[in-house]
Amino acid sequence: MRAIPTTPEAPGVTLARGVNRMLVQRGLAAIVEFPTTDGRRMDLCALGPKGEIWCIEVKSSRTDFMSDMKWSDYLPWCDRFFFAVPENFPAEILPPEHGLILADQWGAEVIRMAPHDPVASARRKAVTLRFARMAAERLTRLTDR
Amino acid sequence: MRAIPTTPEAPGVTLARGVNRMLVQRGLAAIVEFPTTDGRRMDLCALGPKGEIWCIEVKSSRTDFMSDMKWSDYLPWCDRFFFAVPENFPAEILPPEHGLILADQWGAEVIRMAPHDPVASARRKAVTLRFARMAAERLTRLTDR
């Protein structure tokens, strides 16, 4: 019997899964690929029990980080901003003023907590509503069979 | 080859699916079994594009309606409240001041629009956040394999 062929997952996807597990353990609820209004997508957006918004950008390698000049666009969309990287990532190239998460496919750890820089109230409302509707739409697509 | 045995779905579950499809068509994003703080669960809670909250209680039969004395507890949790019932339901027993949806397992139709009775601002914020976190948690449970 031949094994069923599977597509290998991109490193970013497996790291995002590990990050999501850590977020669950910390009491945050996250979705991946969260679109902002400018057509870009945060790798992970998470909501804490009191509504705190975390944005986590996953960078699997130096090249992955160097080729993305736009991560700072996400800063006004969240209360805390983190990079999540694998163990072999050269962490010294990351801006030290943001949070740092070490991740693998099984889990993750917050190495440096991101500073709290609250989003504007109207945007918090908009992000929370968009997050809610997007999560529910994805859930409906998965369960309406 | 024998058919895989399946559990027949409760009437409420199939009606809720039809209602959810109608909500999607109207641009609302819904989740089922949405818990309120008192330990009860709305059959469906939906969020409109501007954050309007709909609560829909599914009643599959006269007995189902008569045995529920607590549906009015949900009124302060939503902007519009609806009953969703199947075609053979005796609609005249329902309170006429709320919305009415006719549903089957494939779809549904709003027969009587519910009046707009806005929830308090703090509660809207709380419901939206709770909805967001619950939908994301369920999505993570379904997709983290």
mmCIF file with all atom_site columns, C-alpha atoms in Angstrom, chain B residues 34-92:
data_model
loop_
_atom_site.group_PDB
_atom_site.id
_atom_site.type_symbol
_atom_site.label_atom_id
_atom_site.label_alt_id
_atom_site.label_comp_id
_atom_site.label_asym_id
_atom_site.label_entity_id
_atom_site.label_seq_id
_atom_site.pdbx_PDB_ins_code
_atom_site.Cartn_x
_atom_site.Cartn_y
_atom_site.Cartn_z
_atom_site.occupancy
_atom_site.B_iso_or_equiv
_atom_site.pdbx_formal_charge
_atom_site.auth_seq_id
_atom_site.auth_comp_id
_atom_site.auth_asym_id
_atom_site.auth_atom_id
_atom_site.pdbx_PDB_model_num
ATOM 1  C CA . PHE B 1 34 ? -23.492 30.776 22.117 1.00 0.00 ? 34 PHE B CA 1
ATOM 2  C CA . PRO B 1 35 ? -23.215 30.875 25.918 1.00 0.00 ? 35 PRO B CA 1
ATOM 3  C CA . THR B 1 36 ? -24.454 33.844 27.894 1.00 0.00 ? 36 THR B CA 1
ATOM 4  C CA . THR B 1 37 ? -23.124 34.535 31.382 1.00 0.00 ? 37 THR B CA 1
ATOM 5  C CA . ASP B 1 38 ? -25.922 32.662 33.127 1.00 0.00 ? 38 ASP B CA 1
ATOM 6  C CA . GLY B 1 39 ? -24.909 29.281 31.735 1.00 0.00 ? 39 GLY B CA 1
ATOM 7  C CA . ARG B 1 40 ? -27.561 29.175 29.007 1.00 0.00 ? 40 ARG B CA 1
ATOM 8  C CA . ARG B 1 41 ? -26.823 29.021 25.313 1.00 0.00 ? 41 ARG B CA 1
ATOM 9  C CA . MET B 1 42 ? -28.459 30.908 22.465 1.00 0.00 ? 42 MET B CA 1
ATOM 10 C CA . ASP B 1 43 ? -29.178 28.609 19.544 1.00 0.00 ? 43 ASP B CA 1
ATOM 11 C CA . LEU B 1 44 ? -27.599 31.093 17.140 1.00 0.00 ? 44 LEU B CA 1
ATOM 12 C CA . CYS B 1 45 ? -25.861 34.398 17.688 1.00 0.00 ? 45 CYS B CA 1
ATOM 13 C CA . ALA B 1 46 ? -24.991 36.463 14.610 1.00 0.00 ? 46 ALA B CA 1
ATOM 14 C CA . LEU B 1 47 ? -22.996 39.635 13.965 1.00 0.00 ? 47 LEU B CA 1
ATOM 15 C CA . GLY B 1 48 ? -23.780 41.992 11.101 1.00 0.00 ? 48 GLY B CA 1
ATOM 16 C CA . PRO B 1 49 ? -21.185 44.011 9.158  1.00 0.00 ? 49 PRO B CA 1
ATOM 17 C CA . LYS B 1 50 ? -21.632 46.979 11.504 1.00 0.00 ? 50 LYS B CA 1
ATOM 18 C CA . GLY B 1 51 ? -21.775 44.887 14.650 1.00 0.00 ? 51 GLY B CA 1
ATOM 19 C CA . GLU B 1 52 ? -25.519 44.401 14.961 1.00 0.00 ? 52 GLU B CA 1
ATOM 20 C CA . ILE B 1 53 ? -26.261 41.395 17.184 1.00 0.00 ? 53 ILE B CA 1
ATOM 21 C CA . TRP B 1 54 ? -29.026 38.964 16.276 1.00 0.00 ? 54 TRP B CA 1
ATOM 22 C CA . CYS B 1 55 ? -30.202 36.188 18.549 1.00 0.00 ? 55 CYS B CA 1
ATOM 23 C CA . ILE B 1 56 ? -32.158 33.339 16.977 1.00 0.00 ? 56 ILE B CA 1
ATOM 24 C CA . GLU B 1 57 ? -33.935 30.703 19.032 1.00 0.00 ? 57 GLU B CA 1
ATOM 25 C CA . VAL B 1 58 ? -34.847 27.583 17.076 1.00 0.00 ? 58 VAL B CA 1
ATOM 26 C CA . LYS B 1 59 ? -38.121 25.920 18.048 1.00 0.00 ? 59 LYS B CA 1
ATOM 27 C CA . SER B 1 60 ? -38.847 22.696 16.223 1.00 0.00 ? 60 SER B CA 1
ATOM 28 C CA . SER B 1 61 ? -42.335 22.083 17.663 1.00 0.00 ? 61 SER B CA 1
ATOM 29 C CA . ARG B 1 62 ? -45.064 23.412 19.926 1.00 0.00 ? 62 ARG B CA 1
ATOM 30 C CA . THR B 1 63 ? -43.719 21.242 22.761 1.00 0.00 ? 63 THR B CA 1
ATOM 31 C CA . ASP B 1 64 ? -40.215 22.580 22.217 1.00 0.00 ? 64 ASP B CA 1
ATOM 32 C CA . PHE B 1 65 ? -41.507 26.153 22.577 1.00 0.00 ? 65 PHE B CA 1
ATOM 33 C CA . MET B 1 66 ? -43.853 25.423 25.489 1.00 0.00 ? 66 MET B CA 1
ATOM 34 C CA . SER B 1 67 ? -41.112 23.729 27.504 1.00 0.00 ? 67 SER B CA 1
ATOM 35 C CA . ASP B 1 68 ? -38.810 26.758 27.279 1.00 0.00 ? 68 ASP B CA 1
ATOM 36 C CA . MET B 1 69 ? -39.771 29.494 29.694 1.00 0.00 ? 69 MET B CA 1
ATOM 37 C CA . LYS B 1 70 ? -36.415 31.254 29.540 1.00 0.00 ? 70 LYS B CA 1
ATOM 38 C CA . TRP B 1 71 ? -35.968 32.513 26.002 1.00 0.00 ? 71 TRP B CA 1
ATOM 39 C CA . SER B 1 72 ? -36.733 36.074 27.160 1.00 0.00 ? 72 SER B CA 1
ATOM 40 C CA . ASP B 1 73 ? -33.455 36.029 29.114 1.00 0.00 ? 73 ASP B CA 1
ATOM 41 C CA . TYR B 1 74 ? -31.695 36.515 25.771 1.00 0.00 ? 74 TYR B CA 1
ATOM 42 C CA . LEU B 1 75 ? -33.453 39.763 24.882 1.00 0.00 ? 75 LEU B CA 1
ATOM 43 C CA . PRO B 1 76 ? -30.951 42.061 26.641 1.00 0.00 ? 76 PRO B CA 1
ATOM 44 C CA . TRP B 1 77 ? -28.117 40.295 24.781 1.00 0.00 ? 77 TRP B CA 1
ATOM 45 C CA . CYS B 1 78 ? -29.097 41.241 21.244 1.00 0.00 ? 78 CYS B CA 1
ATOM 46 C CA . ASP B 1 79 ? -30.333 44.065 19.018 1.00 0.00 ? 79 ASP B CA 1
ATOM 47 C CA . ARG B 1 80 ? -32.897 41.839 17.313 1.00 0.00 ? 80 ARG B CA 1
ATOM 48 C CA . PHE B 1 81 ? -34.506 38.633 18.562 1.00 0.00 ? 81 PHE B CA 1
ATOM 49 C CA . PHE B 1 82 ? -36.055 35.960 16.316 1.00 0.00 ? 82 PHE B CA 1
ATOM 50 C CA . PHE B 1 83 ? -37.734 32.629 16.605 1.00 0.00 ? 83 PHE B CA 1
ATOM 51 C CA . ALA B 1 84 ? -36.895 30.187 13.820 1.00 0.00 ? 84 ALA B CA 1
ATOM 52 C CA . VAL B 1 85 ? -39.459 27.452 13.217 1.00 0.00 ? 85 VAL B CA 1
ATOM 53 C CA . PRO B 1 86 ? -40.260 24.796 10.620 1.00 0.00 ? 86 PRO B CA 1
ATOM 54 C CA . GLU B 1 87 ? -43.152 25.189 8.176  1.00 0.00 ? 87 GLU B CA 1
ATOM 55 C CA . ASN B 1 88 ? -45.552 23.007 10.170 1.00 0.00 ? 88 ASN B CA 1
ATOM 56 C CA . PHE B 1 89 ? -45.045 25.017 13.378 1.00 0.00 ? 89 PHE B CA 1
ATOM 57 C CA . PRO B 1 90 ? -48.158 26.782 14.775 1.00 0.00 ? 90 PRO B CA 1
ATOM 58 C CA . ALA B 1 91 ? -46.694 30.299 14.436 1.00 0.00 ? 91 ALA B CA 1
ATOM 59 C CA . GLU B 1 92 ? -49.707 31.897 16.138 1.00 0.00 ? 92 GLU B CA 1
#
